[in-house]
PDB file of C-alpha atoms and ligand atoms in Angstrom:
ATOM      1  CA  MET A 200      60.606-102.221  80.393  1.00 62.00           C
ATOM      2  CA  ASN A 201      58.639-105.189  79.061  1.00 76.00           C
ATOM      3  CA  ASP A 202      60.684-107.717  77.021  1.00 76.00           C
ATOM      4  CA  SER A 203      57.711-108.411  74.753  1.00 81.00           C
ATOM      5  CA  ASN A 204      57.574-104.785  73.543  1.00 92.00           C
ATOM      6  CA  LYS A 205      58.133-104.581  69.797  1.00 95.00           C
ATOM      7  CA  LEU A 206      60.268-101.407  69.835  1.00 96.00           C
ATOM      8  CA  ASN A 207      62.393-101.576  72.991  1.00 95.00           C
ATOM      9  CA  ASP A 208      65.200 -98.987  72.880  1.00 89.00           C
ATOM     10  CA  ARG A 209      64.485 -97.936  69.314  1.00 97.00           C
ATOM     11  CA  VAL A 210      64.709 -94.203  68.713  1.00 98.00           C
ATOM     12  CA  ALA A 211      61.826 -92.595  66.815  1.00 98.00           C
ATOM     13  CA  ILE A 212      61.044 -89.110  65.530  1.00 98.00           C
ATOM     14  CA  VAL A 213      57.387 -88.178  64.951  1.00 98.00           C
ATOM     15  CA  THR A 214      56.890 -84.904  63.067  1.00 98.00           C
ATOM     16  CA  GLY A 215      53.636 -83.114  63.752  1.00 98.00           C
ATOM     17  CA  GLY A 216      53.732 -85.179  66.940  1.00 98.00           C
ATOM     18  CA  ALA A 217      51.686 -82.633  68.877  1.00 97.00           C
ATOM     19  CA  GLY A 218      48.660 -82.953  66.559  1.00 97.00           C
ATOM     20  CA  GLY A 219      45.665 -85.290  66.618  1.00 98.00           C
ATOM     21  CA  ILE A 220      47.168 -88.300  64.830  1.00 98.00           C
ATOM     22  CA  GLY A 221      50.799 -87.503  65.786  1.00 98.00           C
ATOM     23  CA  LYS A 222      50.105 -87.572  69.514  1.00 97.00           C
ATOM     24  CA  GLU A 223      48.514 -91.021  69.208  1.00 97.00           C
ATOM     25  CA  ILE A 224      51.511 -92.222  67.179  1.00 98.00           C
ATOM     26  CA  CYS A 225      53.844 -90.982  69.947  1.00 97.00           C
ATOM     27  CA  LYS A 226      51.751 -92.792  72.595  1.00 96.00           C
ATOM     28  CA  CYS A 227      51.657 -96.078  70.650  1.00 97.00           C
ATOM     29  CA  LEU A 228      55.417 -96.034  69.921  1.00 97.00           C
ATOM     30  CA  ILE A 229      56.186 -95.295  73.591  1.00 95.00           C
ATOM     31  CA  ALA A 230      53.872 -98.125  74.669  1.00 95.00           C
ATOM     32  CA  GLU A 231      56.034-100.483  72.585  1.00 96.00           C
ATOM     33  CA  GLY A 232      59.204 -99.284  74.316  1.00 95.00           C
ATOM     34  CA  ALA A 233      60.505 -96.682  71.842  1.00 96.00           C
ATOM     35  CA  LYS A 234      62.313 -93.505  72.832  1.00 96.00           C
ATOM     36  CA  VAL A 235      60.261 -90.887  71.009  1.00 97.00           C
ATOM     37  CA  ILE A 236      61.132 -87.370  69.939  1.00 97.00           C
ATOM     38  CA  MET A 237      57.953 -85.397  69.337  1.00 97.00           C
ATOM     39  CA  ALA A 238      58.997 -82.857  66.679  1.00 98.00           C
ATOM     40  CA  ASP A 239      56.536 -80.062  65.995  1.00 98.00           C
ATOM     41  CA  LEU A 240      56.236 -76.308  65.572  1.00 97.00           C
ATOM     42  CA  LEU A 241      54.255 -76.254  68.822  1.00 94.00           C
ATOM     43  CA  GLU A 242      54.805 -78.034  72.138  1.00 90.00           C
ATOM     44  CA  PRO A 243      51.492 -79.386  73.447  1.00 88.00           C
ATOM     45  CA  PRO A 244      50.546 -78.335  77.013  1.00 84.00           C
ATOM     46  CA  ASP A 245      49.898 -81.966  78.032  1.00 85.00           C
ATOM     47  CA  ILE A 246      53.284 -83.432  76.976  1.00 84.00           C
ATOM     48  CA  ALA A 247      54.143 -84.593  80.510  1.00 79.00           C
ATOM     49  CA  THR A 248      51.003 -86.725  80.711  1.00 81.00           C
ATOM     50  CA  ILE A 249      51.673 -88.585  77.446  1.00 79.00           C
ATOM     51  CA  SER A 250      54.531 -90.790  78.687  1.00 68.00           C
ATOM     52  CA  GLU A 251      52.887 -91.132  82.124  1.00 68.00           C
ATOM     53  CA  THR A 252      50.234 -93.241  80.367  1.00 62.00           C
ATOM     54  CA  HIS A 253      52.920 -95.930  80.035  1.00 61.00           C
ATOM     55  CA  PRO A 254      55.339 -95.442  82.952  1.00 60.00           C
ATOM     56  CA  GLU A 255      57.023 -98.824  82.276  1.00 62.00           C
ATOM     57  CA  ALA A 256      57.612 -98.106  78.601  1.00 65.00           C
ATOM     58  CA  GLY A 257      59.746 -95.777  76.497  1.00 73.00           C
ATOM     59  CA  GLU A 258      60.435 -92.087  76.995  1.00 89.00           C
ATOM     60  CA  LEU A 259      59.285 -88.888  75.286  1.00 95.00           C
ATOM     61  CA  THR A 260      61.109 -85.653  74.541  1.00 95.00           C
ATOM     62  CA  TYR A 261      60.006 -82.596  72.561  1.00 96.00           C
ATOM     63  CA  PHE A 262      62.046 -80.819  69.861  1.00 97.00           C
ATOM     64  CA  LYS A 263      60.862 -77.689  68.047  1.00 97.00           C
ATOM     65  CA  LEU A 264      60.932 -78.436  64.294  1.00 98.00           C
ATOM     66  CA  ASP A 265      59.707 -76.630  61.208  1.00 98.00           C
ATOM     67  CA  VAL A 266      59.638 -79.357  58.549  1.00 98.00           C
ATOM     68  CA  THR A 267      59.972 -76.795  55.732  1.00 98.00           C
ATOM     69  CA  ASP A 268      63.328 -75.551  57.052  1.00 98.00           C
ATOM     70  CA  GLU A 269      66.442 -77.612  56.234  1.00 98.00           C
ATOM     71  CA  LYS A 270      68.455 -76.006  59.077  1.00 98.00           C
ATOM     72  CA  SER A 271      65.739 -76.981  61.541  1.00 98.00           C
ATOM     73  CA  TRP A 272      66.044 -80.638  60.402  1.00 98.00           C
ATOM     74  CA  GLN A 273      69.853 -80.476  60.644  1.00 98.00           C
ATOM     75  CA  ASP A 274      69.563 -79.214  64.236  1.00 98.00           C
ATOM     76  CA  LEU A 275      67.150 -82.047  65.066  1.00 98.00           C
ATOM     77  CA  TYR A 276      69.435 -84.748  63.648  1.00 98.00           C
ATOM     78  CA  LYS A 277      72.475 -83.271  65.452  1.00 98.00           C
ATOM     79  CA  TYR A 278      70.496 -83.451  68.702  1.00 98.00           C
ATOM     80  CA  VAL A 279      69.367 -87.045  68.032  1.00 98.00           C
ATOM     81  CA  ASP A 280      72.885 -88.168  67.100  1.00 97.00           C
ATOM     82  CA  LYS A 281      74.409 -86.556  70.215  1.00 97.00           C
ATOM     83  CA  GLN A 282      71.685 -87.692  72.607  1.00 96.00           C
ATOM     84  CA  PHE A 283      70.835 -91.179  71.307  1.00 97.00           C
ATOM     85  CA  LYS A 284      73.615 -92.060  68.792  1.00 97.00           C
ATOM     86  CA  ARG A 285      71.024 -93.675  66.490  1.00 98.00           C
ATOM     87  CA  LEU A 286      67.766 -93.193  64.611  1.00 98.00           C
ATOM     88  CA  ASP A 287      65.578 -96.236  63.943  1.00 98.00           C
ATOM     89  CA  ILE A 288      62.193 -94.769  63.029  1.00 98.00           C
ATOM     90  CA  LEU A 289      61.075 -91.544  61.324  1.00 99.00           C
ATOM     91  CA  VAL A 290      57.364 -90.798  61.000  1.00 99.00           C
ATOM     92  CA  ASN A 291      56.802 -87.912  58.584  1.00 99.00           C
ATOM     93  CA  ASN A 292      53.352 -86.991  59.873  1.00 98.00           C
ATOM     94  CA  ALA A 293      53.317 -83.156  59.985  1.00 98.00           C
ATOM     95  CA  GLY A 294      50.815 -81.755  57.542  1.00 98.00           C
ATOM     96  CA  ILE A 295      48.371 -78.983  56.755  1.00 98.00           C
ATOM     97  CA  TYR A 296      45.024 -79.081  54.990  1.00 98.00           C
ATOM     98  CA  LEU A 297      43.505 -76.682  52.471  1.00 98.00           C
ATOM     99  CA  LEU A 298      39.873 -76.847  51.380  1.00 98.00           C
ATOM    100  CA  LYS A 299      40.098 -74.933  48.102  1.00 98.00           C
ATOM    101  CA  ASP A 300      39.457 -75.836  44.466  1.00 98.00           C
ATOM    102  CA  ILE A 301      41.918 -74.976  41.681  1.00 98.00           C
ATOM    103  CA  GLU A 302      40.439 -71.538  40.966  1.00 98.00           C
ATOM    104  CA  GLU A 303      40.365 -70.491  44.620  1.00 98.00           C
ATOM    105  CA  THR A 304      43.948 -71.654  45.246  1.00 98.00           C
ATOM    106  CA  THR A 305      46.576 -68.899  45.031  1.00 98.00           C
ATOM    107  CA  LEU A 306      50.185 -69.594  44.070  1.00 98.00           C
ATOM    108  CA  SER A 307      51.177 -68.836  47.629  1.00 98.00           C
ATOM    109  CA  ASP A 308      48.557 -71.335  48.980  1.00 98.00           C
ATOM    110  CA  TRP A 309      49.914 -73.978  46.611  1.00 98.00           C
ATOM    111  CA  GLN A 310      53.547 -73.378  47.580  1.00 98.00           C
ATOM    112  CA  HIS A 311      52.779 -73.410  51.300  1.00 98.00           C
ATOM    113  CA  VAL A 312      50.885 -76.722  51.157  1.00 99.00           C
ATOM    114  CA  MET A 313      53.534 -78.330  48.937  1.00 98.00           C
ATOM    115  CA  ASN A 314      56.297 -77.044  51.220  1.00 98.00           C
ATOM    116  CA  VAL A 315      54.885 -78.509  54.415  1.00 98.00           C
ATOM    117  CA  ASN A 316      53.324 -81.715  53.064  1.00 99.00           C
ATOM    118  CA  ALA A 317      55.771 -82.733  50.325  1.00 99.00           C
ATOM    119  CA  THR A 318      59.055 -80.802  50.652  1.00 99.00           C
ATOM    120  CA  GLY A 319      59.081 -81.421  54.419  1.00 99.00           C
ATOM    121  CA  VAL A 320      58.909 -85.182  53.794  1.00 99.00           C
ATOM    122  CA  PHE A 321      61.710 -84.954  51.215  1.00 99.00           C
ATOM    123  CA  ILE A 322      64.130 -83.054  53.496  1.00 99.00           C
ATOM    124  CA  GLY A 323      63.401 -85.207  56.543  1.00 99.00           C
ATOM    125  CA  THR A 324      63.814 -88.474  54.647  1.00 99.00           C
ATOM    126  CA  LYS A 325      66.968 -87.412  52.802  1.00 98.00           C
ATOM    127  CA  LEU A 326      68.750 -86.271  55.966  1.00 98.00           C
ATOM    128  CA  ALA A 327      67.653 -89.342  57.982  1.00 98.00           C
ATOM    129  CA  LEU A 328      69.370 -91.797  55.635  1.00 98.00           C
ATOM    130  CA  PRO A 329      73.014 -91.301  56.787  1.00 98.00           C
ATOM    131  CA  LEU A 330      72.005 -91.679  60.442  1.00 98.00           C
ATOM    132  CA  MET A 331      69.996 -94.847  59.753  1.00 98.00           C
ATOM    133  CA  ARG A 332      72.681 -96.294  57.485  1.00 98.00           C
ATOM    134  CA  SER A 333      75.246 -96.010  60.270  1.00 96.00           C
ATOM    135  CA  THR A 334      73.328 -98.571  62.371  1.00 96.00           C
ATOM    136  CA  GLY A 335      72.385-100.815  59.427  1.00 97.00           C
ATOM    137  CA  SER A 336      68.606-100.427  59.389  1.00 98.00           C
ATOM    138  CA  GLY A 337      65.673 -98.050  59.637  1.00 98.00           C
ATOM    139  CA  SER A 338      61.984 -97.595  58.983  1.00 99.00           C
ATOM    140  CA  ILE A 339      60.507 -94.392  57.564  1.00 99.00           C
ATOM    141  CA  ILE A 340      56.732 -93.981  57.512  1.00 99.00           C
ATOM    142  CA  ASN A 341      55.248 -91.155  55.465  1.00 99.00           C
ATOM    143  CA  ILE A 342      51.678 -90.139  56.285  1.00 99.00           C
ATOM    144  CA  SER A 343      49.935 -89.469  52.990  1.00 99.00           C
ATOM    145  CA  SER A 344      46.128 -89.745  52.687  1.00 98.00           C
ATOM    146  CA  THR A 345      43.407 -91.314  50.571  1.00 98.00           C
ATOM    147  CA  SER A 346      43.652 -87.834  48.988  1.00 98.00           C
ATOM    148  CA  GLY A 347      47.019 -89.052  47.666  1.00 98.00           C
ATOM    149  CA  ILE A 348      45.267 -91.853  45.787  1.00 98.00           C
ATOM    150  CA  THR A 349      42.034 -90.372  44.458  1.00 97.00           C
ATOM    151  CA  GLY A 350      41.409 -86.798  43.304  1.00 97.00           C
ATOM    152  CA  SER A 351      39.076 -84.261  44.875  1.00 96.00           C
ATOM    153  CA  PRO A 352      37.803 -81.060  43.232  1.00 97.00           C
ATOM    154  CA  PHE A 353      37.745 -79.330  46.649  1.00 97.00           C
ATOM    155  CA  GLU A 354      41.366 -79.892  47.729  1.00 98.00           C
ATOM    156  CA  VAL A 355      43.638 -79.414  44.726  1.00 98.00           C
ATOM    157  CA  ALA A 356      46.896 -78.521  46.514  1.00 98.00           C
ATOM    158  CA  TYR A 357      46.322 -81.041  49.311  1.00 98.00           C
ATOM    159  CA  THR A 358      45.722 -83.943  46.889  1.00 98.00           C
ATOM    160  CA  ALA A 359      48.762 -82.932  44.807  1.00 98.00           C
ATOM    161  CA  SER A 360      50.976 -82.818  47.907  1.00 99.00           C
ATOM    162  CA  LYS A 361      49.740 -86.178  49.213  1.00 98.00           C
ATOM    163  CA  GLY A 362      50.100 -87.777  45.758  1.00 98.00           C
ATOM    164  CA  ALA A 363      53.692 -86.517  45.718  1.00 99.00           C
ATOM    165  CA  VAL A 364      54.325 -88.209  49.079  1.00 99.00           C
ATOM    166  CA  ARG A 365      52.991 -91.509  47.700  1.00 98.00           C
ATOM    167  CA  LEU A 366      55.414 -91.715  44.756  1.00 98.00           C
ATOM    168  CA  PHE A 367      58.311 -90.034  46.587  1.00 99.00           C
ATOM    169  CA  THR A 368      57.996 -92.870  49.115  1.00 99.00           C
ATOM    170  CA  LYS A 369      58.351 -95.533  46.427  1.00 98.00           C
ATOM    171  CA  SER A 370      61.368 -93.843  44.766  1.00 99.00           C
ATOM    172  CA  ALA A 371      63.138 -93.316  48.095  1.00 99.00           C
ATOM    173  CA  ALA A 372      62.323 -96.921  49.128  1.00 99.00           C
ATOM    174  CA  LEU A 373      63.950 -98.267  45.953  1.00 98.00           C
ATOM    175  CA  HIS A 374      67.061 -96.164  46.621  1.00 98.00           C
ATOM    176  CA  SER A 375      67.311 -97.244  50.266  1.00 98.00           C
ATOM    177  CA  ALA A 376      66.469-100.964  50.070  1.00 98.00           C
ATOM    178  CA  LYS A 377      70.165-101.897  49.675  1.00 98.00           C
ATOM    179  CA  ASP A 378      70.820-100.276  53.083  1.00 98.00           C
ATOM    180  CA  ASN A 379      67.978-102.169  54.813  1.00 98.00           C
ATOM    181  CA  ILE A 380      66.074 -98.924  55.256  1.00 98.00           C
ATOM    182  CA  ARG A 381      62.370 -99.508  54.622  1.00 99.00           C
ATOM    183  CA  ILE A 382      60.116 -96.630  53.524  1.00 99.00           C
ATOM    184  CA  ASN A 383      56.334 -96.965  53.325  1.00 99.00           C
ATOM    185  CA  SER A 384      53.335 -94.646  53.138  1.00 99.00           C
ATOM    186  CA  VAL A 385      50.084 -94.680  55.129  1.00 99.00           C
ATOM    187  CA  HIS A 386      46.845 -93.419  53.586  1.00 98.00           C
ATOM    188  CA  PRO A 387      44.131 -92.562  56.104  1.00 98.00           C
ATOM    189  CA  ALA A 388      40.649 -91.428  55.105  1.00 98.00           C
ATOM    190  CA  THR A 389      38.944 -88.684  57.132  1.00 98.00           C
ATOM    191  CA  THR A 390      40.117 -88.999  60.729  1.00 98.00           C
ATOM    192  CA  ASP A 391      38.522 -87.234  63.678  1.00 95.00           C
ATOM    193  CA  THR A 392      41.058 -84.448  64.415  1.00 98.00           C
ATOM    194  CA  SER A 393      40.907 -80.657  64.398  1.00 97.00           C
ATOM    195  CA  MET A 394      42.559 -80.630  60.942  1.00 98.00           C
ATOM    196  CA  VAL A 395      39.196 -81.376  59.356  1.00 97.00           C
ATOM    197  CA  ASP A 396      37.122 -78.896  61.406  1.00 97.00           C
ATOM    198  CA  VAL A 397      37.214 -76.603  58.369  1.00 97.00           C
ATOM    199  CA  ILE A 398      35.267 -79.253  56.428  1.00 97.00           C
ATOM    200  CA  TRP A 399      32.595 -79.544  59.156  1.00 98.00           C
ATOM    201  CA  GLU A 400      32.340 -75.729  59.268  1.00 97.00           C
ATOM    202  CA  SER A 401      31.666 -75.587  55.505  1.00 96.00           C
ATOM    203  CA  SER A 402      28.145 -77.056  55.800  1.00 96.00           C
ATOM    204  CA  PRO A 403      25.862 -78.221  58.648  1.00 97.00           C
ATOM    205  CA  THR A 404      25.191 -81.597  56.971  1.00 98.00           C
ATOM    206  CA  ILE A 405      28.662 -82.413  55.620  1.00 97.00           C
ATOM    207  CA  ARG A 406      29.845 -84.458  58.628  1.00 97.00           C
ATOM    208  CA  GLN A 407      26.881 -86.834  58.301  1.00 98.00           C
ATOM    209  CA  THR A 408      27.339 -87.072  54.519  1.00 97.00           C
ATOM    210  CA  VAL A 409      31.057 -87.872  54.822  1.00 97.00           C
ATOM    211  CA  THR A 410      30.353 -90.459  57.537  1.00 98.00           C
ATOM    212  CA  ASP A 411      27.537 -92.081  55.542  1.00 98.00           C
ATOM    213  CA  ASN A 412      29.894 -92.462  52.555  1.00 97.00           C
ATOM    214  CA  VAL A 413      32.338 -94.621  54.539  1.00 98.00           C
ATOM    215  CA  PRO A 414      31.560 -98.347  54.069  1.00 98.00           C
ATOM    216  CA  LEU A 415      32.369 -98.996  57.758  1.00 98.00           C
ATOM    217  CA  GLY A 416      29.931 -96.165  58.603  1.00 98.00           C
ATOM    218  CA  ARG A 417      32.214 -94.021  60.772  1.00 98.00           C
ATOM    219  CA  LEU A 418      35.280 -91.750  60.687  1.00 98.00           C
ATOM    220  CA  ALA A 419      38.706 -93.126  61.692  1.00 98.00           C
ATOM    221  CA  GLU A 420      39.993 -92.604  65.229  1.00 98.00           C
ATOM    222  CA  PRO A 421      43.599 -91.292  65.424  1.00 98.00           C
ATOM    223  CA  SER A 422      44.592 -94.456  67.347  1.00 98.00           C
ATOM    224  CA  GLU A 423      43.526 -96.621  64.389  1.00 98.00           C
ATOM    225  CA  ILE A 424      46.062 -94.798  62.201  1.00 98.00           C
ATOM    226  CA  ALA A 425      48.722 -94.939  64.926  1.00 98.00           C
ATOM    227  CA  LYS A 426      48.470 -98.745  65.209  1.00 98.00           C
ATOM    228  CA  THR A 427      49.303 -99.157  61.509  1.00 98.00           C
ATOM    229  CA  VAL A 428      52.336 -96.904  62.022  1.00 98.00           C
ATOM    230  CA  VAL A 429      53.571 -99.174  64.839  1.00 98.00           C
ATOM    231  CA  PHE A 430      53.217-102.162  62.498  1.00 98.00           C
ATOM    232  CA  LEU A 431      55.316-100.447  59.798  1.00 98.00           C
ATOM    233  CA  ALA A 432      57.874 -99.269  62.372  1.00 98.00           C
ATOM    234  CA  SER A 433      58.348-102.762  63.827  1.00 98.00           C
ATOM    235  CA  ASP A 434      59.937-105.952  62.493  1.00 98.00           C
ATOM    236  CA  ASP A 435      56.404-107.320  61.939  1.00 98.00           C
ATOM    237  CA  SER A 436      56.556-105.545  58.558  1.00 98.00           C
ATOM    238  CA  SER A 437      60.176-106.556  57.809  1.00 98.00           C
ATOM    239  CA  TYR A 438      59.451-107.516  54.174  1.00 98.00           C
ATOM    240  CA  MET A 439      57.486-104.347  53.367  1.00 98.00           C
ATOM    241  CA  THR A 440      59.043-101.392  51.582  1.00 99.00           C
ATOM    242  CA  GLY A 441      57.690 -99.000  48.954  1.00 98.00           C
ATOM    243  CA  SER A 442      54.192-100.092  49.991  1.00 98.00           C
ATOM    244  CA  GLU A 443      51.095 -98.008  50.593  1.00 98.00           C
ATOM    245  CA  LEU A 444      48.958 -99.016  53.546  1.00 98.00           C
ATOM    246  CA  ILE A 445      45.390 -97.773  53.071  1.00 98.00           C
ATOM    247  CA  VAL A 446      43.439 -97.210  56.305  1.00 98.00           C
ATOM    248  CA  ASP A 447      40.113 -95.917  55.042  1.00 98.00           C
ATOM    249  CA  GLY A 448      37.135 -97.937  56.284  1.00 98.00           C
ATOM    250  CA  GLY A 449      36.683 -99.205  52.720  1.00 98.00           C
ATOM    251  CA  MET A 450      36.501 -95.798  50.988  1.00 97.00           C
ATOM    252  CA  THR A 451      38.872 -96.583  48.098  1.00 97.00           C
ATOM    253  CA  ALA A 452      37.267-100.008  47.544  1.00 97.00           C
ATOM    254  CA  ILE A 453      34.166 -98.298  46.149  1.00 93.00           C
TER     255      ILE A 453
HETATM  256  P1  NAD B 263      46.631 -81.911  63.055  1.00 51.39           P
HETATM  257  O1  NAD B 263      46.358 -80.574  62.485  1.00 51.39           O
HETATM  258  O2  NAD B 263      45.899 -82.349  64.277  1.00 51.39           O
HETATM  259  O3  NAD B 263      48.196 -82.089  63.326  1.00 51.39           O
HETATM  260  C1  NAD B 263      49.174 -81.645  62.411  1.00 51.39           C
HETATM  261  C2  NAD B 263      50.412 -81.292  63.196  1.00 51.39           C
HETATM  262  O4  NAD B 263      51.434 -80.884  62.277  1.00 51.39           O
HETATM  263  C3  NAD B 263      50.199 -80.115  64.180  1.00 51.39           C
HETATM  264  O5  NAD B 263      50.651 -80.462  65.478  1.00 51.39           O
HETATM  265  C4  NAD B 263      51.021 -78.975  63.590  1.00 51.39           C
HETATM  266  O6  NAD B 263      51.571 -78.094  64.568  1.00 51.39           O
HETATM  267  C5  NAD B 263      52.104 -79.758  62.843  1.00 51.39           C
HETATM  268  N1  NAD B 263      52.727 -78.951  61.788  1.00 51.39           N
HETATM  269  C6  NAD B 263      52.109 -78.216  60.829  1.00 51.39           C
HETATM  270  N2  NAD B 263      53.024 -77.575  60.076  1.00 51.39           N
HETATM  271  C7  NAD B 263      54.247 -77.938  60.565  1.00 51.39           C
HETATM  272  C8  NAD B 263      55.588 -77.600  60.217  1.00 51.39           C
HETATM  273  N3  NAD B 263      55.864 -76.748  59.209  1.00 51.39           N
HETATM  274  N4  NAD B 263      56.607 -78.148  60.922  1.00 51.39           N
HETATM  275  C9  NAD B 263      56.341 -78.988  61.956  1.00 51.39           C
HETATM  276  N5  NAD B 263      55.099 -79.330  62.354  1.00 51.39           N
HETATM  277  C10 NAD B 263      54.053 -78.812  61.652  1.00 51.39           C
HETATM  278  O7  NAD B 263      46.354 -82.944  61.862  1.00 51.39           O
HETATM  279  P2  NAD B 263      46.202 -84.524  61.867  1.00 51.39           P
HETATM  280  O8  NAD B 263      44.807 -84.838  61.469  1.00 51.39           O
HETATM  281  O9  NAD B 263      46.769 -85.108  63.100  1.00 51.39           O
HETATM  282  O10 NAD B 263      47.121 -84.899  60.599  1.00 51.39           O
HETATM  283  C11 NAD B 263      48.365 -85.571  60.701  1.00 51.39           C
HETATM  284  C12 NAD B 263      48.740 -86.080  59.312  1.00 51.39           C
HETATM  285  O11 NAD B 263      47.734 -86.998  58.842  1.00 51.39           O
HETATM  286  C13 NAD B 263      48.830 -84.970  58.260  1.00 51.39           C
HETATM  287  O12 NAD B 263      49.920 -85.234  57.392  1.00 51.39           O
HETATM  288  C14 NAD B 263      47.524 -85.110  57.504  1.00 51.39           C
HETATM  289  O13 NAD B 263      47.583 -84.606  56.193  1.00 51.39           O
HETATM  290  C15 NAD B 263      47.323 -86.603  57.546  1.00 51.39           C
HETATM  291  N6  NAD B 263      45.939 -87.025  57.339  1.00 51.39           N
HETATM  292  C16 NAD B 263      44.963 -86.533  58.142  1.00 51.39           C
HETATM  293  C17 NAD B 263      43.647 -86.931  57.894  1.00 51.39           C
HETATM  294  C18 NAD B 263      42.496 -86.410  58.733  1.00 51.39           C
HETATM  295  O14 NAD B 263      41.346 -86.563  58.286  1.00 51.39           O
HETATM  296  N7  NAD B 263      42.729 -85.833  59.901  1.00 51.39           N
HETATM  297  C19 NAD B 263      43.358 -87.822  56.849  1.00 51.39           C
HETATM  298  C20 NAD B 263      44.405 -88.299  56.064  1.00 51.39           C
HETATM  299  C21 NAD B 263      45.692 -87.888  56.317  1.00 51.39           C
END
């Protein structure tokens, strides 16, 4: 264990930790000394290799979680309390994407996207507060999107769910500030993971068009999102709460 690590011995949950961005968040938190619980519907086949990347750093365990299910969250927090006796960091990163406009979106589509992307963040945050309060501090990072800031005709349920995460974060941050629990949101633009394959499959030229529209001229790498999460998780951001950190290569500056 390196004394200069920013997150030595802190306990962190990363939902959707087996996905493209989530896995990088797990790796970056471990590299800073955190004990990380990767919480996801699916266990990735390469979980053993993730902590081996940083053998001197923190540790990684997997817990099966469905973020839409309150009982599943309760089981996770019971496990964390019993195993670690504390929770310092929660990254609400699990999410699903839907490329449909308002007229294509069924009620069931809408409810599913809202359940995973917005209700999942609500349940996880609400149930984390007592555990964090018991140790006197905490940092919750909610992964929204630039689609939570600007509208899109092609992703009506997704933008609504990510917009909900943005303002939920601010309301929960105001409630929790008195307990020294900081809650912030992160807003990535298009990031190179399998979540957005459905966009690339929709047209042969769309990937180039999306890339050309980014002022920095490229898509985000998952590690570039993960590094901002480490910043918000650590004491480097100790005076930040209720904030939205936009990581978009300049997209929303246009
Ligand atoms: P991904 O599809 O690679 O990973 C998402 C993960 O969430 C998967 O491992 C999946 O199993 C998990 N998951 C889905 N439903 C779940 C549930 N009910 N319970 C628990 N886990 C569940 O996607 P990603 O690109 O890594 O996205 C991570 C987050 O970043 C999402 O919230 C997404 O909306 C957001 N985001 C992604 C992009 C992008 O372009 N990739 C841009 C902005 C924001």
